[in-house]
Amino acid sequence: MASIEWSSGRLRSVQDLTADIRLFEIERDGPFMPAAPGAHINVGVEIAGRPDTRSYSVVGADDDGLYRIAVKRVPQSRGGSAYMWSLAPGARMRVSAPRNHFPLSLGKGDYFLVAGGIGITPLYGMALALAETGARFRLAYAARTRADLAFADVLAARLGDRLSLHIAAEGERIDLAAEIDALPADAELYICGPLPMFEAARRHWQTRGRAPARFRFETFGSSGRYASEPFRVKIPRLGKDIVVPQNQSLLEALEDAGVEMISDCRRGECGLCTLPILETDGIVDHRDVFFSDRQKAAGGKICTCVSRVSGGEIVLDTPDRAG
Amino acid sequence: MTSAQKTSARVNAAPAETPTFPLNAWYAAAWSHEIEHALAPRTICGKEIVLYRRTDGAVAALENACWHRLLPLSLGWLQGDEVVCGYHGLVFDAGGRCTHMPAQETINPSACVRTYPVIERHRLVWIWPGDPALADPAEMPDFHWNDGTEWIGEGGTYYGLRCDYRLIVDNLMDLTHETYVHAGSIGHDAITAASFDVTHTDRTATVTRWMLGIDPPPFWARNLGKPGLVDRWQIITFQAPSVVVGDVGVAPVGTGAQQGDRSQGVNGCFLAAITPATATTCHYFWNFVRTFKKDDEALTRSINLAHVNAEGKGLYDQDVTVLEAQQRAIETHPRLPFYNLNIDAGALWARRMIDRLLADEAQRSAPAAAAE
């Protein structure tokens, strides 16, 4: 596995875009590598005194050699956003070179971009790039209230009527079914937003028999159908009884308790950290994109890096065998 | 998105000391007739690429490495218009998107391989190995002589020729070498005796040499079919970064060819599209086309054979011997590359244009690398 190219860097400035979204301008030491639309950088953070990393989409154009990321302060987060918000301009930080797991492919005909909340961050650069190349596209951007919109002014100026804003508090939702049905057969959809929005779009995409490869998405790896709450995990095979705190993932709690795990992506995509569910009296809040809807409904396994349990406890097995 | 560190199986190659070829350019990757509904690997500008023709006739060009474990996709097979990896069966569509993963019901959203912009033109397949956002068909070099319509000829390719592609540019931009490398065929003492002019624009360099009132060399005497002295011309134009077109021919002496009337003469063009494979290897797509005896298929065959033949005794085989020996010498005699002579003016202008493209690209800070 390739290592991430880390470098030192400095927080140049911060700017509050909304009450809970803050823009960070970061200067990375060493040669500047432009970030293509959809790319992210990793930054070093400290959580409960321990070093960790978080990935944030690079926002928009970066011709001036600075990386811009927008971080939403999430009270229930595992601590990454709280750490970022504690930083003042001038702070030193570790910054990775940009990488891209959500690349925009040019020359594909029609595009439909869908952003929910902070999910605007990767789509912002994509929309500007598509506008630049003269591609046919639309961006639908949903937020709770008008005050929660970030980048809306720039987007409105650059996209004109190719942008539609949808304010949930004013009863405006993106009509995903109608929007998808109106797309030409070879159109691509790029979506980043809360899991329920993503799942609704994907379900409709599948129902209509559209090519799965044209449904492009990126997840936060942290949003679910239920609020994050502490829950208890029992592992009879190991005699473990663990409480997963609200601000820690199940995977991290298992690792902290000495359960040997393998994992890779830690955002619910690769499926390496999944464990069999023996029983549960709560609701498994599947937050991964690795299992299909069918598999989630069957409830045989849980993706421990992102998924949680609501309103009860869970009994899991592990691959450990005597020997 | 928030997540802890993600490692993906994408290794950025260690940066070369100084790049020798620009990435943001169209490069010939194959002859059109070579690309069928089958997987054809090529190394272009240090990139491993797999080409194939889709059922709708368009050519697809994918990164030749599976997203999962990097096995070359060219070791797999086509299933309709999709490529099946020959290791674990991941499937990628012509757009590079993964459409199937083994043993799971979903597809990892970041699973894809890079695709490269492709243009099929002038009987060749051209690839843009750099930043796809910059791939502009208007940047295509003019290679219309190779269309097989107005000018007739059948060329070929030296794949994996073991020399820096710029050595071929040098070779073609100074035909003094014909006298020595190709003595007995197209070589002629008049070439070294005649003076030449070198001109340039911001993207081309041209070497013009007129040899007036000379004995025609055998090839041209035969094809002119008229007795007596001739005026001979060699007008060689380089288009950055690596296309060379040589307008060559003879006309009976004093019939106005130099003034623009070539109607009494015979005219051919040597064509070269040179594609870097690595810093020290390249692919040399060549052709020799003509506007005389266009229906003479035997002549077409014999000209093709005269350039390259099975015994390695063709005209271009002679160049290959020199070029590869020169590359080996550069590697074993690391004194700074060459001394230059007056005859190298065309090659030096060509190299300056290549260096300019490289400088522009360095200023863009290797966007292609970031796109990966």
XYZ file of C-alpha atoms in Angstrom:
695
model
C 0.000 0.000 0.000
C 1.310 3.408 -0.935
C 2.120 5.758 1.845
C 0.587 9.199 1.968
C 3.037 11.968 1.139
C 3.050 14.107 4.241
C 4.569 17.497 4.588
C 4.545 20.232 7.144
C 2.257 23.170 6.606
C 0.752 26.243 8.163
C -2.761 27.485 8.653
C -2.800 30.792 6.840
C -6.248 32.042 7.642
C -9.712 30.988 8.626
C -13.053 32.375 7.604
C -16.499 31.421 8.860
C -18.763 30.636 5.955
C -21.759 29.796 8.142
C -22.389 29.389 11.847
C -20.816 25.948 11.750
C -18.776 25.770 8.526
C -15.310 27.283 8.617
C -12.955 27.724 5.671
C -9.278 26.961 6.312
C -6.540 28.242 4.019
C -3.526 25.984 4.357
C -0.045 26.555 3.029
C 1.777 23.281 2.500
C 5.574 23.274 2.542
C 7.301 21.776 -0.456
C 6.227 21.714 -4.080
C 2.594 22.548 -4.670
C 0.510 19.896 -6.377
C -2.784 21.121 -7.771
C -5.853 19.279 -6.567
C -8.209 18.097 -9.287
C -11.960 18.427 -8.673
C -13.067 15.839 -6.105
C -9.610 15.562 -4.530
C -8.983 15.709 -0.814
C -6.077 16.324 1.481
C -5.393 14.604 4.758
C -4.524 16.696 7.740
C -3.033 15.633 11.034
C -5.354 16.190 14.001
C -5.226 15.433 17.691
C -8.085 13.604 19.279
C -8.115 13.074 23.023
C -4.401 13.834 22.965
C -3.622 11.218 20.319
C -2.513 11.950 16.775
C -4.974 10.965 14.081
C -5.806 12.088 10.566
C -8.860 13.412 8.808
C -9.608 13.835 5.119
C -11.220 16.973 3.752
C -12.171 17.794 0.197
C -10.138 20.547 -1.383
C -12.519 23.368 -2.123
C -12.453 25.066 -5.460
C -9.616 26.602 -7.397
C -6.185 26.604 -5.820
C -4.033 28.365 -8.372
C -2.412 30.486 -5.677
C -0.672 27.522 -4.090
C -2.992 27.310 -1.078
C -5.267 24.445 -0.169
C -8.701 25.406 1.047
C -10.885 23.062 3.037
C -14.226 23.684 4.658
C -14.869 21.947 7.950
C -18.249 21.646 9.567
C -18.238 21.649 13.335
C -20.136 18.551 14.383
C -20.915 18.275 18.099
C -21.228 14.495 17.840
C -18.135 14.032 15.729
C -15.256 11.854 16.751
C -13.235 14.977 17.430
C -11.687 15.931 14.107
C -13.817 18.983 13.531
C -13.447 20.174 17.115
C -9.666 20.009 16.766
C -9.718 21.873 13.473
C -11.905 24.570 14.950
C -9.457 25.001 17.823
C -6.694 26.083 15.416
C -5.742 29.737 15.028
C -4.053 31.254 11.971
C -0.336 30.552 12.017
C -0.787 27.095 13.519
C 1.583 24.473 12.189
C 0.005 21.337 10.857
C 0.756 18.161 8.932
C -0.739 18.133 5.466
C -0.741 15.425 2.817
C -0.445 15.830 -0.899
C -3.848 15.806 -2.598
C -5.368 12.469 -3.516
C -8.531 11.757 -5.365
C -11.072 9.031 -4.661
C -13.898 10.978 -6.294
C -12.493 12.082 -9.639
C -14.579 14.014 -12.106
C -14.427 12.591 -15.606
C -14.664 15.202 -18.298
C -16.336 14.692 -21.637
C -19.215 12.549 -20.400
C -22.161 14.470 -21.808
C -24.659 15.484 -19.124
C -23.890 15.764 -15.446
C -26.174 16.069 -12.453
C -24.427 17.124 -9.254
C -26.196 16.705 -5.921
C -24.923 18.214 -2.694
C -26.394 17.932 0.777
C -25.060 20.204 3.521
C -21.275 20.030 3.890
C -21.336 17.595 0.945
C -21.029 20.693 -1.206
C -17.257 20.684 -0.665
C -16.185 18.202 -3.390
C -18.985 19.287 -5.727
C -18.110 22.971 -5.578
C -14.870 22.454 -7.516
C -16.563 20.057 -9.900
C -19.287 22.561 -10.732
C -16.751 25.310 -11.383
C -14.643 22.971 -13.550
C -17.665 21.896 -15.570
C -18.732 25.513 -16.017
C -15.215 26.267 -17.242
C -15.277 23.512 -19.862
C -18.776 24.403 -21.015
C -20.210 20.997 -20.113
C -23.951 20.444 -19.734
C -24.629 20.087 -16.024
C -26.801 21.083 -13.103
C -26.056 21.359 -9.421
C -28.785 20.788 -6.843
C -27.656 21.942 -3.413
C -29.717 21.223 -0.323
C -29.261 22.691 3.156
C -31.306 22.875 6.325
C -31.765 26.635 6.306
C -30.673 29.452 4.051
C -28.055 30.411 6.647
C -26.491 26.972 6.313
C -25.559 27.485 2.663
C -21.827 27.812 2.001
C -20.431 29.075 -1.290
C -23.937 29.824 -2.567
C -23.046 33.333 -3.767
C -20.071 32.239 -5.851
C -22.020 29.315 -7.216
C -24.980 31.492 -8.156
C -22.705 33.945 -9.930
C -20.802 31.279 -11.842
C -23.580 28.791 -12.549
C -26.648 30.997 -13.016
C -29.710 28.870 -13.584
C -27.659 25.688 -13.593
C -27.767 25.949 -9.784
C -30.845 25.128 -7.743
C -30.947 25.667 -3.984
C -33.216 23.592 -1.778
C -33.891 24.758 1.759
C -35.336 21.988 3.901
C -36.730 24.380 6.502
C -38.737 26.033 3.764
C -40.080 22.698 2.614
C -37.893 22.515 -0.484
C -36.441 19.084 -1.152
C -34.539 17.886 -4.158
C -36.979 15.743 -6.114
C -34.353 13.110 -6.781
C -36.715 10.750 -8.590
C -37.930 13.403 -11.012
C -34.444 14.795 -11.541
C -32.968 11.382 -12.267
C -35.813 10.462 -14.615
C -35.225 13.669 -16.580
C -31.580 12.838 -17.246
C -30.387 11.491 -20.602
C -29.452 7.812 -20.524
C -25.702 8.445 -20.556
C -25.734 11.155 -17.869
C -23.543 10.857 -14.802
C -24.635 11.716 -11.296
C -22.162 12.925 -8.668
C -23.501 13.054 -5.141
C -22.157 13.891 -1.735
C -24.487 14.329 1.178
C -26.070 12.624 4.173
C -26.534 8.876 3.899
C -30.352 8.918 3.569
C -30.099 11.314 0.616
C -27.415 9.196 -0.964
C -29.382 6.000 -0.454
C -32.578 7.473 -1.867
C -30.730 8.616 -4.974
C -28.930 5.321 -5.421
C -32.097 3.290 -4.937
C -33.907 5.282 -7.597
C -30.890 5.066 -9.903
C -30.897 1.269 -9.544
C -34.664 0.996 -9.915
C -34.489 2.804 -13.219
C -31.815 0.397 -14.431
C -29.194 3.086 -14.893
C -25.542 2.020 -15.115
C -24.110 1.793 -11.579
C -20.761 3.074 -12.864
C -22.412 6.423 -13.714
C -23.541 6.903 -10.133
C -20.538 8.594 -8.555
C -20.521 9.339 -4.868
C -18.510 10.159 -1.833
C -19.698 9.743 1.728
C -18.795 11.429 4.968
C -18.459 8.062 6.622
C -20.132 9.525 9.672
C -23.772 10.212 9.011
C -26.495 7.729 9.684
C -30.216 7.426 10.047
C -29.990 7.742 13.803
C -28.080 10.066 16.072
C -24.808 8.719 17.379
C -25.110 7.453 20.927
C -22.988 5.242 23.159
C -23.751 1.534 22.875
C -22.545 -1.727 24.371
C -20.791 -4.470 22.411
C -20.268 -7.976 23.672
C -17.886 -10.472 22.126
C -18.457 -13.857 23.771
C -15.580 -15.454 21.885
C -13.152 -13.077 23.576
C -15.094 -12.502 26.765
C -15.223 -8.780 26.030
C -17.852 -6.297 27.081
C -17.145 -2.871 25.658
C -18.956 0.442 25.617
C -18.503 2.435 22.435
C -18.574 6.138 23.342
C -20.584 8.565 21.279
C -17.490 10.196 19.767
C -15.626 7.018 18.854
C -16.243 4.488 16.124
C -17.014 0.869 16.883
C -13.779 -0.091 15.141
C -11.702 2.269 17.264
C -13.388 1.062 20.448
C -12.677 -2.546 19.525
C -9.037 -1.727 18.788
C -8.720 0.161 22.065
C -10.104 -2.854 23.891
C -7.398 -5.021 22.361
C -9.483 -6.734 19.708
C -7.240 -7.431 16.749
C -8.829 -5.979 13.626
C -7.894 -5.453 10.025
C -9.191 -2.414 8.180
C -8.261 -0.128 5.348
C -10.509 2.677 4.184
C -12.207 3.447 7.525
C -15.072 5.099 5.752
C -17.381 2.191 5.031
C -16.242 1.333 1.528
C -13.826 -1.569 1.495
C -15.558 -4.057 3.792
C -12.385 -5.309 5.487
C -13.466 -4.436 9.043
C -16.861 -6.141 8.919
C -17.834 -8.552 11.712
C -20.667 -11.070 12.025
C -23.630 -9.975 14.155
C -24.679 -12.724 16.577
C -27.622 -10.819 18.022
C -28.825 -7.339 18.865
C -31.752 -5.810 20.669
C -31.113 -2.399 19.126
C -31.280 -1.067 15.597
C -28.150 -1.482 13.531
C -27.561 1.894 11.874
C -25.730 0.745 8.749
C -23.693 3.724 7.603
C -21.462 1.959 5.115
C -21.695 1.751 1.347
C -20.071 -1.680 1.224
C -23.133 -3.780 1.970
C -26.061 -3.792 -0.422
C -29.544 -2.900 0.779
C -30.348 -6.605 0.759
C -27.383 -7.412 2.964
C -28.182 -4.588 5.363
C -31.765 -5.788 5.668
C -30.551 -9.325 6.333
C -28.393 -7.926 9.138
C -25.734 -10.625 9.062
C -22.732 -8.341 9.459
C -21.775 -4.837 10.537
C -19.156 -2.553 9.021
C -17.394 -1.503 12.196
C -15.568 1.625 10.966
C -18.751 3.622 10.420
C -21.878 1.749 11.513
C -23.379 1.953 14.971
C -26.199 0.612 17.081
C -29.128 2.688 18.259
C -31.327 1.915 21.252
C -29.700 -1.259 22.421
C -26.653 -3.448 22.485
C -25.046 -5.837 20.056
C -23.246 -9.163 20.238
C -20.509 -9.691 17.674
C -18.177 -12.449 16.650
C -14.569 -12.013 15.514
C -12.231 -14.079 13.336
C -10.069 -15.066 16.339
C -9.613 -18.820 16.642
C -7.715 -20.810 19.204
C -4.507 -22.268 17.917
C -15.728 13.718 4.050
C -14.033 12.659 7.193
C -12.035 9.529 7.625
C -8.891 8.245 9.122
C -5.990 7.655 6.882
C -6.760 5.912 3.669
C -4.039 4.188 1.820
C -4.750 3.262 -1.728
C -2.701 1.198 -4.070
C -1.571 4.116 -6.171
C 2.142 4.693 -6.105
C 3.458 7.885 -7.568
C 6.594 7.003 -9.438
C 9.710 8.619 -8.093
C 10.108 11.901 -9.949
C 12.560 11.678 -12.810
C 15.550 14.000 -12.529
C 14.466 16.261 -15.359
C 11.592 15.336 -17.625
C 12.635 14.945 -21.234
C 9.184 14.931 -22.803
C 6.081 17.051 -22.226
C 2.986 15.121 -21.169
C 0.453 17.617 -22.443
C 0.645 16.734 -26.121
C -0.835 14.286 -28.588
C 1.392 11.307 -29.265
C 0.910 8.527 -31.789
C 0.238 5.290 -29.918
C -0.653 2.871 -32.701
C -1.655 2.588 -36.296
C -5.436 2.483 -36.561
C -5.354 -0.923 -38.206
C -3.408 -2.345 -35.275
C -6.162 -1.616 -32.757
C -8.938 -4.159 -32.928
C -11.411 -5.524 -30.414
C -8.522 -6.860 -28.338
C -6.289 -5.543 -25.562
C -3.139 -3.843 -26.862
C -0.626 -2.573 -24.276
C 1.610 0.401 -24.974
C 4.071 2.395 -22.908
C 3.593 6.077 -23.713
C 5.564 8.771 -21.889
C 6.230 6.474 -18.992
C 2.565 5.537 -18.657
C 1.394 1.989 -19.060
C -1.709 2.157 -21.216
C -3.986 -0.486 -22.679
C -5.840 0.268 -25.906
C -8.793 -1.496 -27.500
C -11.470 -0.785 -30.041
C -15.006 -0.716 -28.668
C -17.839 -2.325 -30.568
C -18.990 1.122 -31.706
C -15.603 1.629 -33.377
C -14.178 4.166 -30.939
C -10.810 3.470 -29.303
C -10.600 3.295 -25.516
C -7.345 3.933 -23.640
C -7.118 2.889 -19.991
C -4.374 2.870 -17.422
C -2.920 -0.625 -17.795
C -3.093 -1.529 -14.126
C -5.999 -2.895 -12.164
C -7.183 -0.616 -9.363
C -7.052 -3.509 -6.942
C -3.618 -5.139 -7.204
C -2.093 -3.384 -10.240
C -1.976 -6.412 -12.512
C -1.773 -5.123 -16.100
C -5.304 -5.178 -17.470
C -3.843 -6.242 -20.809
C -3.352 -9.679 -19.221
C -7.118 -9.940 -18.828
C -9.752 -10.014 -21.530
C -12.633 -8.100 -23.065
C -16.221 -8.840 -22.169
C -18.203 -6.741 -24.593
C -16.729 -3.277 -24.211
C -15.503 -3.902 -20.679
C -12.143 -5.172 -19.493
C -12.024 -8.094 -17.089
C -8.926 -8.192 -14.923
C -7.201 -11.529 -15.342
C -6.374 -11.781 -11.648
C -9.544 -11.415 -9.534
C -12.146 -10.557 -12.134
C -12.751 -6.886 -11.405
C -14.430 -5.370 -14.452
C -13.843 -1.855 -15.811
C -15.845 -0.082 -18.473
C -14.345 1.944 -21.298
C -14.617 5.034 -19.094
C -12.391 3.384 -16.504
C -15.191 2.800 -14.009
C -15.303 -0.440 -12.095
C -18.577 -2.223 -12.831
C -18.004 -5.465 -10.948
C -16.162 -6.544 -7.841
C -15.788 -10.131 -6.773
C -17.578 -11.454 -3.677
C -19.525 -8.313 -2.864
C -22.823 -6.841 -3.924
C -21.623 -3.247 -4.186
C -18.731 -1.481 -5.845
C -16.187 0.577 -3.959
C -16.917 4.162 -5.055
C -13.292 5.098 -5.590
C -12.617 2.091 -7.822
C -11.594 3.248 -11.247
C -8.623 3.336 -13.534
C -7.431 6.381 -15.364
C -8.518 6.913 -18.941
C -6.613 8.848 -21.556
C -8.041 11.133 -24.220
C -7.828 9.519 -27.646
C -8.078 10.904 -31.153
C -8.006 8.710 -34.198
C -6.771 10.742 -37.114
C -4.497 10.397 -40.143
C -4.564 6.579 -39.857
C -3.068 6.725 -36.369
C -4.389 6.535 -32.820
C -3.136 9.488 -30.754
C -3.056 9.647 -26.965
C -2.851 12.630 -24.618
C -0.870 11.330 -21.626
C -1.062 14.564 -19.606
C -3.863 16.475 -17.914
C -7.093 15.420 -19.656
C -8.633 18.834 -18.992
C -6.045 20.336 -21.319
C -6.509 17.791 -24.127
C -7.508 19.933 -27.064
C -8.002 18.369 -30.513
C -6.806 21.678 -31.969
C -3.359 20.860 -30.580
C -3.075 17.874 -32.909
C 0.019 18.123 -35.087
C -0.646 18.423 -38.795
C -0.063 14.964 -40.179
C -2.559 14.996 -43.047
C 0.051 13.637 -45.494
C -0.528 10.295 -43.779
C -4.257 10.141 -44.626
C -3.747 7.745 -47.525
C -5.726 10.001 -49.851
C -3.724 12.719 -51.548
C -0.361 11.244 -50.648
C 0.228 7.507 -51.011
C 2.474 5.294 -48.936
C 2.560 2.531 -46.330
C 4.770 2.996 -43.314
C 5.463 1.147 -40.121
C 6.651 1.470 -36.545
C 9.763 0.750 -34.603
C 8.242 -0.020 -31.203
C 10.515 0.224 -28.213
C 13.438 1.702 -30.111
C 16.167 2.029 -27.524
C 16.955 5.718 -27.676
C 15.770 9.054 -26.329
C 13.077 10.235 -28.786
C 15.001 13.489 -29.276
C 17.815 11.632 -30.976
C 15.395 10.809 -33.793
C 14.375 14.455 -33.981
C 18.062 15.344 -34.265
C 18.478 12.695 -36.949
C 15.646 13.972 -39.105
C 16.353 17.658 -38.650
C 19.782 17.300 -40.169
C 19.971 15.244 -43.323
C 23.728 15.634 -43.621
C 23.736 12.170 -42.136
C 22.196 10.737 -45.302
C 25.534 11.042 -47.022
C 27.202 8.783 -44.499
C 24.505 6.585 -42.943
C 22.660 6.075 -46.222
C 25.554 6.127 -48.667
C 24.550 4.321 -51.835
C 20.783 5.012 -51.667
C 19.625 8.541 -50.969
C 22.982 9.868 -49.782
C 24.703 12.391 -52.000
C 27.759 14.566 -51.647
C 25.665 17.551 -52.751
C 23.804 17.400 -49.422
C 26.903 18.324 -47.496
C 27.948 20.869 -50.089
C 24.668 22.784 -50.249
C 23.901 25.503 -47.753
C 20.622 25.534 -45.899
C 18.270 27.917 -44.166
C 16.718 27.417 -40.769
C 13.548 29.244 -39.795
C 11.109 28.806 -36.968
C 7.781 29.839 -35.508
C 6.831 29.414 -31.859
C 5.851 25.795 -32.439
C 7.735 24.708 -35.580
C 11.270 24.686 -36.943
C 12.081 24.305 -40.631
C 15.305 23.378 -42.352
C 15.307 24.166 -46.082
C 18.021 22.919 -48.380
C 18.091 23.362 -52.163
C 20.640 21.529 -54.278
C 20.521 23.100 -57.706
C 21.727 21.522 -60.924
C 22.957 18.256 -59.437
C 23.038 14.669 -60.642
C 19.926 13.017 -59.230
C 20.564 10.147 -56.816
C 19.357 6.755 -58.172
C 15.979 6.637 -56.399
C 14.973 10.055 -57.686
C 16.411 9.571 -61.181
C 14.329 6.405 -61.549
C 11.111 8.018 -60.394
C 11.573 11.274 -62.261
C 12.104 9.292 -65.467
C 13.713 12.227 -67.242
C 17.380 12.557 -68.155
C 19.642 15.395 -67.075
C 20.464 17.424 -64.016
C 17.905 18.247 -61.353
C 17.105 20.746 -58.683
C 16.626 18.792 -55.440
C 14.901 19.999 -52.295
C 14.628 18.924 -48.677
C 12.265 21.043 -46.596
C 11.966 19.514 -43.165
C 9.530 20.827 -40.605
C 9.440 19.907 -36.954
C 6.229 20.358 -34.972
C 6.734 20.346 -31.226
C 7.097 18.086 -29.440
C 7.891 15.244 -31.813
C 6.433 15.257 -35.303
C 8.675 15.754 -38.324
C 7.552 16.081 -41.926
C 10.135 16.222 -44.694
C 9.038 17.570 -48.042
C 11.559 16.126 -50.506
C 11.850 15.778 -54.258
C 13.533 16.667 -57.510
C 12.582 18.517 -60.700
C 14.509 19.004 -63.948
C 17.022 21.753 -63.450
C 15.727 25.261 -63.926
C 12.028 24.348 -64.266
C 11.068 26.651 -61.427
C 10.729 24.237 -58.541
C 12.497 26.551 -56.113
C 10.170 29.357 -57.209
C 7.140 27.182 -56.443
C 6.384 25.336 -59.684
C 7.009 21.669 -59.001
C 4.810 20.462 -61.868
C 7.765 19.048 -63.789
C 9.155 17.158 -60.805
C 8.350 14.360 -58.381
C 7.550 14.971 -54.747
C 7.522 12.824 -51.634
C 7.300 13.339 -47.895
C 8.898 11.411 -45.105
C 6.700 11.405 -42.050
C 7.733 10.802 -38.483
C 5.580 10.733 -35.359
C 7.921 9.945 -32.519
C 6.505 8.908 -29.184
C 8.547 8.720 -26.005
C 8.024 5.411 -24.215
C 10.483 6.087 -21.406
C 13.343 8.562 -21.056
C 15.546 6.257 -23.112
C 13.122 4.385 -25.369
C 10.585 5.486 -27.929
C 8.237 4.413 -30.694
C 8.978 5.662 -34.168
C 5.950 5.804 -36.472
C 7.259 6.464 -39.942
C 5.964 6.628 -43.465
C 7.153 7.756 -46.850
C 4.374 9.089 -49.025
C 4.366 10.443 -52.561
C 2.189 12.157 -55.121
C 3.738 10.411 -58.131
C 2.869 6.916 -59.465
C 0.075 6.808 -56.916
C -1.512 3.647 -58.329
C 1.754 1.723 -58.445
C 1.289 -0.724 -55.569
C 4.534 -2.479 -56.346
C 6.331 0.836 -55.871
C 4.512 1.371 -52.566
C 5.692 -2.037 -51.394
C 9.248 -1.515 -52.556
C 9.506 1.887 -50.868
C 8.200 0.362 -47.659
C 10.730 -2.431 -47.931
C 13.550 -0.067 -48.742
C 12.959 1.641 -45.389
C 12.781 -1.467 -43.303
C 13.072 -5.107 -44.244
C 13.340 -8.483 -42.604
C 17.109 -8.581 -42.906
C 17.493 -5.312 -41.019
C 19.066 -3.775 -44.082
C 16.534 -1.058 -44.817
C 17.244 2.623 -44.895
C 15.690 3.202 -41.472
C 17.352 0.118 -40.048
C 20.598 1.932 -40.720
C 19.319 4.868 -38.654
C 18.180 2.560 -35.854
C 21.629 1.041 -35.615
C 23.125 4.503 -35.262
C 20.480 5.809 -32.841
C 20.694 2.881 -30.440
C 24.484 2.929 -30.509
C 24.351 6.663 -29.830
C 22.057 6.152 -26.826
C 24.395 3.513 -25.412
C 27.311 5.882 -25.895
C 25.466 8.677 -24.083
C 24.944 6.367 -21.146
C 28.575 5.268 -21.020
C 30.176 8.655 -21.750
C 28.426 10.970 -19.385
C 30.101 14.132 -20.620
C 27.480 16.738 -21.271
C 25.727 15.514 -24.217
C 27.157 16.810 -27.445
C 29.201 19.354 -29.229
C 27.093 21.188 -31.726
C 27.888 22.146 -35.270
C 26.357 24.565 -37.686
C 24.427 21.635 -39.197
C 22.614 21.157 -35.876
C 20.713 24.454 -36.042
C 17.420 22.782 -36.990
C 17.750 20.201 -34.229
C 18.633 22.890 -31.699
C 15.579 24.940 -32.576
C 13.482 21.799 -32.229
C 14.995 21.061 -28.826
C 14.416 24.619 -27.717
C 10.714 24.213 -28.472
C 10.620 20.958 -26.553
C 12.362 22.689 -23.646
C 9.797 25.478 -23.779
C 6.946 23.012 -23.537
C 8.731 21.358 -20.629
C 9.180 24.686 -18.881
C 5.501 25.546 -19.365
C 4.574 22.217 -17.948
C 6.882 22.580 -14.963
C 5.170 25.857 -14.237
C 1.839 24.105 -14.204
C 3.325 21.918 -11.464
C 2.593 18.566 -13.044
C -1.201 18.620 -12.947
C -1.174 15.168 -14.499
C 0.487 13.745 -11.459
C -2.095 15.326 -9.229
C -4.908 13.907 -11.304
C -3.888 10.377 -10.480
